[in-house]
Amino acid sequence: MKKYSEIEKINYEGPKSKEPFAFKYYNPDEVIHGKKMRDHLKFALSYWHTLGYCGNDMFGGPTENKDFGETDKMAIYKKKADVAFELMDKLSIDYYCFHDVDIAPEGKTLKETLTNFQEMVKYLKTLQDKHHKKLLWDTANNFGDKVFMAGAATSPSADVFAVAAAKVKACIDADIYLGGTSYVFWGGREGYDTLLNTDMALENDNLARFLKMARDYGREKGYKGDYLIEPKPKEPTKHQYDFDAATCCNFLRKYDLIKDFKLNIEANHATLAMHDFNHELRTARINGVFGSIDANQGDMLLGWDTDQFPSNVYDAAYCMYEVLKEGGFKNGGLNFDAKTRRQSNTMEDILLAYITGMDTFALGLRIAFKMIEDGRLEKFVEERYASYNHGIGKKIIEGTTNFEELADYAENLSSIEVASGRQEYLEEIINNLMFTIFD
Ligand code: XLS
Ligand code: NI
Ligand code: NI
């Protein structure tokens, strides 16, 4: 196998290629339905997993080093940035995402930390311009430092609330400066471990207060992108307030924020909440809050956020079906919130992991178009609900009936038929579409 340094660019070689460092299904500039694959998929590199994570787990330290030969703190972070853009070039990835702490070293004080951050933001801007890359979103890491042990916006300490605000403010400034199109709020430690010490009502109210101030600050400064909440049911806290898409919608409606916030749906968070990935995407869509996607995959036998690179083509196809039905990404994209396994500890593995994830979603895109073009699935669903197109069903939809009329109607029915749901037949259609796509 080639070494990382010997690999200039990952090229598309097609499904028959045996070259490990080539795309089999992702052909970035191929036009499908009037749009290049790269614009349909809007892949983003996640800075934290790719340039930060070194293989640590609960039982062991790093299995790789990402200082890239540097020793000075600032030099390490500049080198990380160089490598990030080099990777994006090699992989034809157009976007990236980061937390504040991913891109710059933390100082001894908040002020020093923010100064380092701002210096690195400027450095990223020069790299963006040089490499023609864009920021998809950034976010504040308001969960790692010990001051956030009881949450950030939901901390019992008002001082911590203020620290969290300072960090989000700096990240919104950076987002504007770098031309990002989304800003993400993942709850971090916004949740609780026991109600014995928790004022849940106050914590929820404070979270809403925090989001409102963030929204107002960004809009005043001219930020035009989306604000996104990323649902997750648990981890690090036992119960995260942004449990799932439906819980987030309830929160946003309660606090009158539904017009200002959308959702960033992560595959592994969906399954932690005992939902399918596409259930979460559909829930976001039908509530008008679909924003962006954290593309990864969990291990169904493990109960935590394993953040694996996606390789499940069914899930990717169902995901891209939702994206296409939504009319494609607008300010969002597909961020690989995914890391290589602890034993996959080389730079070559990073390339191979992204290739797998990108090819998986390229297949997903191609299959999703097939699902729509083929039309059998949509026709089936349409016909399944045909009773609402006429007669009493039409009246229900139009709101021109009531319980008296419905009761009268029901009592006079001579027979009631509910047609078969035909799940197995529909699953066979998916297999049929998937395994003949290159004929
Ligand atoms: C953690 C989250 C996190 C967010 C960004 O589980 O997925 O990585 O995407 O803070
Ligand atoms: Ni995520
Ligand atoms: Ni996650």
PDB file of N, CA, C and O in Angstrom, residues 348-419:
ATOM      1  N   GLU A 348      -2.612   7.059   6.583  1.00  0.00           N
ATOM      2  CA  GLU A 348      -3.241   6.329   5.470  1.00  0.00           C
ATOM      3  C   GLU A 348      -4.673   5.944   5.864  1.00  0.00           C
ATOM      4  O   GLU A 348      -5.600   6.007   5.052  1.00  0.00           O
ATOM      5  N   ASP A 349      -4.839   5.549   7.145  1.00  0.00           N
ATOM      6  CA  ASP A 349      -6.180   5.151   7.597  1.00  0.00           C
ATOM      7  C   ASP A 349      -7.168   6.308   7.513  1.00  0.00           C
ATOM      8  O   ASP A 349      -8.354   6.091   7.254  1.00  0.00           O
ATOM      9  N   ILE A 350      -6.681   7.514   7.763  1.00  0.00           N
ATOM     10  CA  ILE A 350      -7.595   8.667   7.671  1.00  0.00           C
ATOM     11  C   ILE A 350      -8.106   8.795   6.238  1.00  0.00           C
ATOM     12  O   ILE A 350      -9.304   8.955   6.003  1.00  0.00           O
ATOM     13  N   LEU A 351      -7.203   8.675   5.282  1.00  0.00           N
ATOM     14  CA  LEU A 351      -7.645   8.746   3.879  1.00  0.00           C
ATOM     15  C   LEU A 351      -8.612   7.608   3.551  1.00  0.00           C
ATOM     16  O   LEU A 351      -9.672   7.825   2.958  1.00  0.00           O
ATOM     17  N   LEU A 352      -8.259   6.407   3.970  1.00  0.00           N
ATOM     18  CA  LEU A 352      -9.100   5.246   3.655  1.00  0.00           C
ATOM     19  C   LEU A 352     -10.488   5.389   4.286  1.00  0.00           C
ATOM     20  O   LEU A 352     -11.498   5.035   3.680  1.00  0.00           O
ATOM     21  N   ALA A 353     -10.524   5.935   5.501  1.00  0.00           N
ATOM     22  CA  ALA A 353     -11.811   6.098   6.196  1.00  0.00           C
ATOM     23  C   ALA A 353     -12.692   7.104   5.457  1.00  0.00           C
ATOM     24  O   ALA A 353     -13.887   6.862   5.245  1.00  0.00           O
ATOM     25  N   TYR A 354     -12.096   8.225   5.068  1.00  0.00           N
ATOM     26  CA  TYR A 354     -12.890   9.216   4.315  1.00  0.00           C
ATOM     27  C   TYR A 354     -13.345   8.634   2.975  1.00  0.00           C
ATOM     28  O   TYR A 354     -14.478   8.880   2.542  1.00  0.00           O
ATOM     29  N   ILE A 355     -12.469   7.884   2.322  1.00  0.00           N
ATOM     30  CA  ILE A 355     -12.868   7.291   1.039  1.00  0.00           C
ATOM     31  C   ILE A 355     -14.096   6.400   1.248  1.00  0.00           C
ATOM     32  O   ILE A 355     -15.079   6.481   0.497  1.00  0.00           O
ATOM     33  N   THR A 356     -14.057   5.577   2.297  1.00  0.00           N
ATOM     34  CA  THR A 356     -15.200   4.692   2.585  1.00  0.00           C
ATOM     35  C   THR A 356     -16.460   5.503   2.844  1.00  0.00           C
ATOM     36  O   THR A 356     -17.532   5.228   2.289  1.00  0.00           O
ATOM     37  N   GLY A 357     -16.343   6.522   3.690  1.00  0.00           N
ATOM     38  CA  GLY A 357     -17.518   7.342   4.013  1.00  0.00           C
ATOM     39  C   GLY A 357     -18.063   8.057   2.792  1.00  0.00           C
ATOM     40  O   GLY A 357     -19.276   8.097   2.562  1.00  0.00           O
ATOM     41  N   MET A 358     -17.176   8.606   1.990  1.00  0.00           N
ATOM     42  CA  MET A 358     -17.616   9.377   0.815  1.00  0.00           C
ATOM     43  C   MET A 358     -18.208   8.460  -0.254  1.00  0.00           C
ATOM     44  O   MET A 358     -19.227   8.780  -0.869  1.00  0.00           O
ATOM     45  N   ASP A 359     -17.568   7.305  -0.461  1.00  0.00           N
ATOM     46  CA  ASP A 359     -18.125   6.351  -1.427  1.00  0.00           C
ATOM     47  C   ASP A 359     -19.484   5.834  -0.960  1.00  0.00           C
ATOM     48  O   ASP A 359     -20.386   5.620  -1.778  1.00  0.00           O
ATOM     49  N   THR A 360     -19.624   5.639   0.343  1.00  0.00           N
ATOM     50  CA  THR A 360     -20.911   5.163   0.876  1.00  0.00           C
ATOM     51  C   THR A 360     -22.011   6.176   0.561  1.00  0.00           C
ATOM     52  O   THR A 360     -23.108   5.813   0.112  1.00  0.00           O
ATOM     53  N   PHE A 361     -21.716   7.458   0.768  1.00  0.00           N
ATOM     54  CA  PHE A 361     -22.738   8.472   0.488  1.00  0.00           C
ATOM     55  C   PHE A 361     -22.921   8.722  -1.000  1.00  0.00           C
ATOM     56  O   PHE A 361     -24.004   9.112  -1.440  1.00  0.00           O
ATOM     57  N   ALA A 362     -21.871   8.494  -1.783  1.00  0.00           N
ATOM     58  CA  ALA A 362     -22.025   8.607  -3.236  1.00  0.00           C
ATOM     59  C   ALA A 362     -22.986   7.524  -3.721  1.00  0.00           C
ATOM     60  O   ALA A 362     -23.872   7.779  -4.554  1.00  0.00           O
ATOM     61  N   LEU A 363     -22.828   6.314  -3.169  1.00  0.00           N
ATOM     62  CA  LEU A 363     -23.781   5.243  -3.500  1.00  0.00           C
ATOM     63  C   LEU A 363     -25.173   5.636  -3.027  1.00  0.00           C
ATOM     64  O   LEU A 363     -26.159   5.454  -3.744  1.00  0.00           O
ATOM     65  N   GLY A 364     -25.234   6.173  -1.823  1.00  0.00           N
ATOM     66  CA  GLY A 364     -26.524   6.587  -1.266  1.00  0.00           C
ATOM     67  C   GLY A 364     -27.223   7.586  -2.178  1.00  0.00           C
ATOM     68  O   GLY A 364     -28.420   7.476  -2.437  1.00  0.00           O
ATOM     69  N   LEU A 365     -26.463   8.537  -2.692  1.00  0.00           N
ATOM     70  CA  LEU A 365     -27.033   9.549  -3.587  1.00  0.00           C
ATOM     71  C   LEU A 365     -27.555   8.901  -4.868  1.00  0.00           C
ATOM     72  O   LEU A 365     -28.675   9.164  -5.310  1.00  0.00           O
ATOM     73  N   ARG A 366     -26.727   8.043  -5.447  1.00  0.00           N
ATOM     74  CA  ARG A 366     -27.123   7.397  -6.711  1.00  0.00           C
ATOM     75  C   ARG A 366     -28.373   6.543  -6.497  1.00  0.00           C
ATOM     76  O   ARG A 366     -29.286   6.537  -7.333  1.00  0.00           O
ATOM     77  N   ILE A 367     -28.421   5.826  -5.382  1.00  0.00           N
ATOM     78  CA  ILE A 367     -29.582   4.953  -5.113  1.00  0.00           C
ATOM     79  C   ILE A 367     -30.822   5.795  -4.820  1.00  0.00           C
ATOM     80  O   ILE A 367     -31.929   5.465  -5.272  1.00  0.00           O
ATOM     81  N   ALA A 368     -30.638   6.878  -4.082  1.00  0.00           N
ATOM     82  CA  ALA A 368     -31.794   7.728  -3.748  1.00  0.00           C
ATOM     83  C   ALA A 368     -32.432   8.292  -5.014  1.00  0.00           C
ATOM     84  O   ALA A 368     -33.657   8.337  -5.133  1.00  0.00           O
ATOM     85  N   PHE A 369     -31.605   8.685  -5.968  1.00  0.00           N
ATOM     86  CA  PHE A 369     -32.169   9.151  -7.250  1.00  0.00           C
ATOM     87  C   PHE A 369     -32.947   8.033  -7.933  1.00  0.00           C
ATOM     88  O   PHE A 369     -34.005   8.249  -8.503  1.00  0.00           O
ATOM     89  N   LYS A 370     -32.385   6.806  -7.856  1.00  0.00           N
ATOM     90  CA  LYS A 370     -33.071   5.647  -8.441  1.00  0.00           C
ATOM     91  C   LYS A 370     -34.426   5.439  -7.779  1.00  0.00           C
ATOM     92  O   LYS A 370     -35.417   5.142  -8.449  1.00  0.00           O
ATOM     93  N   MET A 371     -34.457   5.565  -6.457  1.00  0.00           N
ATOM     94  CA  MET A 371     -35.716   5.354  -5.721  1.00  0.00           C
ATOM     95  C   MET A 371     -36.781   6.323  -6.222  1.00  0.00           C
ATOM     96  O   MET A 371     -37.934   5.966  -6.408  1.00  0.00           O
ATOM     97  N   ILE A 372     -36.344   7.552  -6.444  1.00  0.00           N
ATOM     98  CA  ILE A 372     -37.305   8.572  -6.878  1.00  0.00           C
ATOM     99  C   ILE A 372     -37.718   8.344  -8.332  1.00  0.00           C
ATOM    100  O   ILE A 372     -38.898   8.335  -8.664  1.00  0.00           O
ATOM    101  N   GLU A 373     -36.733   8.112  -9.192  1.00  0.00           N
ATOM    102  CA  GLU A 373     -37.023   7.890 -10.619  1.00  0.00           C
ATOM    103  C   GLU A 373     -37.888   6.663 -10.835  1.00  0.00           C
ATOM    104  O   GLU A 373     -38.825   6.674 -11.625  1.00  0.00           O
ATOM    105  N   ASP A 374     -37.555   5.597 -10.142  1.00  0.00           N
ATOM    106  CA  ASP A 374     -38.291   4.341 -10.286  1.00  0.00           C
ATOM    107  C   ASP A 374     -39.772   4.535  -9.960  1.00  0.00           C
ATOM    108  O   ASP A 374     -40.644   3.998 -10.643  1.00  0.00           O
ATOM    109  N   GLY A 375     -40.035   5.282  -8.922  1.00  0.00           N
ATOM    110  CA  GLY A 375     -41.394   5.695  -8.614  1.00  0.00           C
ATOM    111  C   GLY A 375     -42.280   4.682  -7.901  1.00  0.00           C
ATOM    112  O   GLY A 375     -43.336   5.031  -7.383  1.00  0.00           O
ATOM    113  N   ARG A 376     -41.842   3.408  -7.834  1.00  0.00           N
ATOM    114  CA  ARG A 376     -42.727   2.401  -7.244  1.00  0.00           C
ATOM    115  C   ARG A 376     -43.026   2.683  -5.772  1.00  0.00           C
ATOM    116  O   ARG A 376     -44.151   2.507  -5.314  1.00  0.00           O
ATOM    117  N   LEU A 377     -41.999   3.114  -5.049  1.00  0.00           N
ATOM    118  CA  LEU A 377     -42.205   3.351  -3.606  1.00  0.00           C
ATOM    119  C   LEU A 377     -43.187   4.489  -3.383  1.00  0.00           C
ATOM    120  O   LEU A 377     -44.126   4.386  -2.599  1.00  0.00           O
ATOM    121  N   GLU A 378     -42.951   5.583  -4.087  1.00  0.00           N
ATOM    122  CA  GLU A 378     -43.810   6.749  -3.878  1.00  0.00           C
ATOM    123  C   GLU A 378     -45.238   6.481  -4.327  1.00  0.00           C
ATOM    124  O   GLU A 378     -46.190   6.921  -3.682  1.00  0.00           O
ATOM    125  N   LYS A 379     -45.354   5.741  -5.415  1.00  0.00           N
ATOM    126  CA  LYS A 379     -46.693   5.407  -5.904  1.00  0.00           C
ATOM    127  C   LYS A 379     -47.420   4.547  -4.872  1.00  0.00           C
ATOM    128  O   LYS A 379     -48.607   4.733  -4.601  1.00  0.00           O
ATOM    129  N   PHE A 380     -46.666   3.623  -4.272  1.00  0.00           N
ATOM    130  CA  PHE A 380     -47.280   2.745  -3.275  1.00  0.00           C
ATOM    131  C   PHE A 380     -47.822   3.567  -2.095  1.00  0.00           C
ATOM    132  O   PHE A 380     -48.950   3.375  -1.650  1.00  0.00           O
ATOM    133  N   VAL A 381     -47.003   4.475  -1.619  1.00  0.00           N
ATOM    134  CA  VAL A 381     -47.417   5.284  -0.461  1.00  0.00           C
ATOM    135  C   VAL A 381     -48.624   6.154  -0.837  1.00  0.00           C
ATOM    136  O   VAL A 381     -49.587   6.262  -0.074  1.00  0.00           O
ATOM    137  N   GLU A 382     -48.557   6.722  -2.016  1.00  0.00           N
ATOM    138  CA  GLU A 382     -49.664   7.567  -2.480  1.00  0.00           C
ATOM    139  C   GLU A 382     -50.982   6.789  -2.500  1.00  0.00           C
ATOM    140  O   GLU A 382     -52.006   7.240  -1.969  1.00  0.00           O
ATOM    141  N   GLU A 383     -50.912   5.584  -3.076  1.00  0.00           N
ATOM    142  CA  GLU A 383     -52.125   4.761  -3.170  1.00  0.00           C
ATOM    143  C   GLU A 383     -52.608   4.294  -1.810  1.00  0.00           C
ATOM    144  O   GLU A 383     -53.798   4.120  -1.572  1.00  0.00           O
ATOM    145  N   ARG A 384     -51.662   4.109  -0.896  1.00  0.00           N
ATOM    146  CA  ARG A 384     -52.019   3.620   0.445  1.00  0.00           C
ATOM    147  C   ARG A 384     -52.946   4.616   1.157  1.00  0.00           C
ATOM    148  O   ARG A 384     -53.773   4.227   1.970  1.00  0.00           O
ATOM    149  N   TYR A 385     -52.779   5.876   0.833  1.00  0.00           N
ATOM    150  CA  TYR A 385     -53.576   6.908   1.507  1.00  0.00           C
ATOM    151  C   TYR A 385     -54.682   7.469   0.599  1.00  0.00           C
ATOM    152  O   TYR A 385     -55.234   8.529   0.883  1.00  0.00           O
ATOM    153  N   ALA A 386     -54.991   6.729  -0.463  1.00  0.00           N
ATOM    154  CA  ALA A 386     -55.934   7.243  -1.474  1.00  0.00           C
ATOM    155  C   ALA A 386     -57.320   7.526  -0.900  1.00  0.00           C
ATOM    156  O   ALA A 386     -58.075   8.336  -1.446  1.00  0.00           O
ATOM    157  N   SER A 387     -57.669   6.894   0.224  1.00  0.00           N
ATOM    158  CA  SER A 387     -59.012   7.112   0.788  1.00  0.00           C
ATOM    159  C   SER A 387     -59.216   8.558   1.239  1.00  0.00           C
ATOM    160  O   SER A 387     -60.339   8.976   1.502  1.00  0.00           O
ATOM    161  N   TYR A 388     -58.126   9.312   1.317  1.00  0.00           N
ATOM    162  CA  TYR A 388     -58.257  10.730   1.711  1.00  0.00           C
ATOM    163  C   TYR A 388     -58.422  11.670   0.513  1.00  0.00           C
ATOM    164  O   TYR A 388     -58.462  12.882   0.675  1.00  0.00           O
ATOM    165  N   ASN A 389     -58.482  11.060  -0.684  1.00  0.00           N
ATOM    166  CA  ASN A 389     -58.613  11.908  -1.881  1.00  0.00           C
ATOM    167  C   ASN A 389     -60.056  12.171  -2.281  1.00  0.00           C
ATOM    168  O   ASN A 389     -60.331  12.985  -3.143  1.00  0.00           O
ATOM    169  N   HIS A 390     -60.968  11.428  -1.687  1.00  0.00           N
ATOM    170  CA  HIS A 390     -62.381  11.565  -2.088  1.00  0.00           C
ATOM    171  C   HIS A 390     -63.282  11.259  -0.894  1.00  0.00           C
ATOM    172  O   HIS A 390     -62.813  10.772   0.145  1.00  0.00           O
ATOM    173  N   GLY A 391     -64.551  11.518  -1.072  1.00  0.00           N
ATOM    174  CA  GLY A 391     -65.552  11.160  -0.073  1.00  0.00           C
ATOM    175  C   GLY A 391     -65.250  11.707   1.318  1.00  0.00           C
ATOM    176  O   GLY A 391     -64.775  12.837   1.477  1.00  0.00           O
ATOM    177  N   ILE A 392     -65.463  10.844   2.308  1.00  0.00           N
ATOM    178  CA  ILE A 392     -65.326  11.282   3.700  1.00  0.00           C
ATOM    179  C   ILE A 392     -63.868  11.669   4.009  1.00  0.00           C
ATOM    180  O   ILE A 392     -63.594  12.593   4.773  1.00  0.00           O
ATOM    181  N   GLY A 393     -62.924  10.934   3.365  1.00  0.00           N
ATOM    182  CA  GLY A 393     -61.498  11.224   3.581  1.00  0.00           C
ATOM    183  C   GLY A 393     -61.153  12.641   3.154  1.00  0.00           C
ATOM    184  O   GLY A 393     -60.459  13.375   3.861  1.00  0.00           O
ATOM    185  N   LYS A 394     -61.679  13.030   2.007  1.00  0.00           N
ATOM    186  CA  LYS A 394     -61.425  14.374   1.498  1.00  0.00           C
ATOM    187  C   LYS A 394     -61.973  15.420   2.477  1.00  0.00           C
ATOM    188  O   LYS A 394     -61.356  16.453   2.749  1.00  0.00           O
ATOM    189  N   LYS A 395     -63.183  15.101   3.009  1.00  0.00           N
ATOM    190  CA  LYS A 395     -63.793  16.030   3.974  1.00  0.00           C
ATOM    191  C   LYS A 395     -62.927  16.180   5.232  1.00  0.00           C
ATOM    192  O   LYS A 395     -62.822  17.263   5.803  1.00  0.00           O
ATOM    193  N   ILE A 396     -62.312  15.058   5.663  1.00  0.00           N
ATOM    194  CA  ILE A 396     -61.425  15.117   6.847  1.00  0.00           C
ATOM    195  C   ILE A 396     -60.257  16.058   6.564  1.00  0.00           C
ATOM    196  O   ILE A 396     -59.927  16.940   7.361  1.00  0.00           O
ATOM    197  N   ILE A 397     -59.654  15.865   5.399  1.00  0.00           N
ATOM    198  CA  ILE A 397     -58.491  16.686   5.028  1.00  0.00           C
ATOM    199  C   ILE A 397     -58.890  18.163   4.932  1.00  0.00           C
ATOM    200  O   ILE A 397     -58.165  19.047   5.394  1.00  0.00           O
ATOM    201  N   GLU A 398     -60.041  18.399   4.342  1.00  0.00           N
ATOM    202  CA  GLU A 398     -60.454  19.795   4.133  1.00  0.00           C
ATOM    203  C   GLU A 398     -61.075  20.438   5.365  1.00  0.00           C
ATOM    204  O   GLU A 398     -61.371  21.641   5.370  1.00  0.00           O
ATOM    205  N   GLY A 399     -61.282  19.624   6.398  1.00  0.00           N
ATOM    206  CA  GLY A 399     -61.848  20.163   7.636  1.00  0.00           C
ATOM    207  C   GLY A 399     -63.319  20.510   7.527  1.00  0.00           C
ATOM    208  O   GLY A 399     -63.797  21.439   8.177  1.00  0.00           O
ATOM    209  N   THR A 400     -64.049  19.760   6.675  1.00  0.00           N
ATOM    210  CA  THR A 400     -65.462  20.081   6.471  1.00  0.00           C
ATOM    211  C   THR A 400     -66.382  19.030   7.077  1.00  0.00           C
ATOM    212  O   THR A 400     -67.538  18.904   6.697  1.00  0.00           O
ATOM    213  N   THR A 401     -65.857  18.224   7.993  1.00  0.00           N
ATOM    214  CA  THR A 401     -66.723  17.244   8.660  1.00  0.00           C
ATOM    215  C   THR A 401     -66.552  17.383  10.169  1.00  0.00           C
ATOM    216  O   THR A 401     -65.770  18.223  10.638  1.00  0.00           O
ATOM    217  N   ASN A 402     -67.309  16.589  10.913  1.00  0.00           N
ATOM    218  CA  ASN A 402     -67.202  16.637  12.379  1.00  0.00           C
ATOM    219  C   ASN A 402     -67.525  15.262  12.947  1.00  0.00           C
ATOM    220  O   ASN A 402     -67.832  14.331  12.199  1.00  0.00           O
ATOM    221  N   PHE A 403     -67.437  15.130  14.253  1.00  0.00           N
ATOM    222  CA  PHE A 403     -67.621  13.822  14.872  1.00  0.00           C
ATOM    223  C   PHE A 403     -69.029  13.261  14.650  1.00  0.00           C
ATOM    224  O   PHE A 403     -69.193  12.060  14.529  1.00  0.00           O
ATOM    225  N   GLU A 404     -70.048  14.132  14.595  1.00  0.00           N
ATOM    226  CA  GLU A 404     -71.405  13.631  14.359  1.00  0.00           C
ATOM    227  C   GLU A 404     -71.481  12.946  12.995  1.00  0.00           C
ATOM    228  O   GLU A 404     -71.954  11.818  12.877  1.00  0.00           O
ATOM    229  N   GLU A 405     -70.994  13.668  11.980  1.00  0.00           N
ATOM    230  CA  GLU A 405     -71.063  13.103  10.632  1.00  0.00           C
ATOM    231  C   GLU A 405     -70.213  11.831  10.525  1.00  0.00           C
ATOM    232  O   GLU A 405     -70.622  10.843   9.916  1.00  0.00           O
ATOM    233  N   LEU A 406     -69.033  11.854  11.156  1.00  0.00           N
ATOM    234  CA  LEU A 406     -68.143  10.693  11.084  1.00  0.00           C
ATOM    235  C   LEU A 406     -68.775   9.481  11.768  1.00  0.00           C
ATOM    236  O   LEU A 406     -68.716   8.361  11.254  1.00  0.00           O
ATOM    237  N   ALA A 407     -69.425   9.722  12.907  1.00  0.00           N
ATOM    238  CA  ALA A 407     -70.062   8.618  13.627  1.00  0.00           C
ATOM    239  C   ALA A 407     -71.184   8.035  12.789  1.00  0.00           C
ATOM    240  O   ALA A 407     -71.319   6.808  12.657  1.00  0.00           O
ATOM    241  N   ASP A 408     -71.949   8.912  12.188  1.00  0.00           N
ATOM    242  CA  ASP A 408     -73.052   8.482  11.342  1.00  0.00           C
ATOM    243  C   ASP A 408     -72.522   7.659  10.159  1.00  0.00           C
ATOM    244  O   ASP A 408     -73.024   6.579   9.849  1.00  0.00           O
ATOM    245  N   TYR A 409     -71.468   8.166   9.547  1.00  0.00           N
ATOM    246  CA  TYR A 409     -70.833   7.503   8.412  1.00  0.00           C
ATOM    247  C   TYR A 409     -70.328   6.117   8.827  1.00  0.00           C
ATOM    248  O   TYR A 409     -70.579   5.122   8.147  1.00  0.00           O
ATOM    249  N   ALA A 410     -69.652   6.058   9.969  1.00  0.00           N
ATOM    250  CA  ALA A 410     -69.054   4.801  10.430  1.00  0.00           C
ATOM    251  C   ALA A 410     -70.116   3.751  10.701  1.00  0.00           C
ATOM    252  O   ALA A 410     -69.954   2.568  10.354  1.00  0.00           O
ATOM    253  N   GLU A 411     -71.222   4.178  11.314  1.00  0.00           N
ATOM    254  CA  GLU A 411     -72.285   3.219  11.646  1.00  0.00           C
ATOM    255  C   GLU A 411     -72.915   2.605  10.404  1.00  0.00           C
ATOM    256  O   GLU A 411     -73.461   1.507  10.469  1.00  0.00           O
ATOM    257  N   ASN A 412     -72.843   3.298   9.289  1.00  0.00           N
ATOM    258  CA  ASN A 412     -73.466   2.794   8.065  1.00  0.00           C
ATOM    259  C   ASN A 412     -72.504   2.040   7.143  1.00  0.00           C
ATOM    260  O   ASN A 412     -72.890   1.658   6.038  1.00  0.00           O
ATOM    261  N   LEU A 413     -71.277   1.832   7.608  1.00  0.00           N
ATOM    262  CA  LEU A 413     -70.321   1.096   6.768  1.00  0.00           C
ATOM    263  C   LEU A 413     -70.689  -0.381   6.765  1.00  0.00           C
ATOM    264  O   LEU A 413     -70.910  -0.971   7.830  1.00  0.00           O
ATOM    265  N   SER A 414     -70.711  -0.980   5.582  1.00  0.00           N
ATOM    266  CA  SER A 414     -71.053  -2.399   5.557  1.00  0.00           C
ATOM    267  C   SER A 414     -69.799  -3.262   5.703  1.00  0.00           C
ATOM    268  O   SER A 414     -69.811  -4.329   6.294  1.00  0.00           O
ATOM    269  N   SER A 415     -68.667  -2.804   5.146  1.00  0.00           N
ATOM    270  CA  SER A 415     -67.408  -3.541   5.343  1.00  0.00           C
ATOM    271  C   SER A 415     -66.260  -2.529   5.401  1.00  0.00           C
ATOM    272  O   SER A 415     -66.340  -1.452   4.803  1.00  0.00           O
ATOM    273  N   ILE A 416     -65.215  -2.899   6.147  1.00  0.00           N
ATOM    274  CA  ILE A 416     -64.055  -2.000   6.284  1.00  0.00           C
ATOM    275  C   ILE A 416     -62.820  -2.761   5.839  1.00  0.00           C
ATOM    276  O   ILE A 416     -62.543  -3.860   6.332  1.00  0.00           O
ATOM    277  N   GLU A 417     -62.094  -2.160   4.913  1.00  0.00           N
ATOM    278  CA  GLU A 417     -60.901  -2.836   4.428  1.00  0.00           C
ATOM    279  C   GLU A 417     -59.663  -1.978   4.617  1.00  0.00           C
ATOM    280  O   GLU A 417     -59.672  -0.791   4.299  1.00  0.00           O
ATOM    281  N   VAL A 418     -58.613  -2.581   5.168  1.00  0.00           N
ATOM    282  CA  VAL A 418     -57.318  -1.888   5.229  1.00  0.00           C
ATOM    283  C   VAL A 418     -56.351  -2.731   4.411  1.00  0.00           C
ATOM    284  O   VAL A 418     -56.147  -3.914   4.703  1.00  0.00           O
ATOM    285  N   ALA A 419     -55.788  -2.120   3.391  1.00  0.00           N
ATOM    286  CA  ALA A 419     -54.925  -2.884   2.472  1.00  0.00           C
ATOM    287  C   ALA A 419     -53.610  -3.270   3.146  1.00  0.00           C
ATOM    288  O   ALA A 419     -53.169  -2.624   4.092  1.00  0.00           O
TER     289      ALA A 419
END
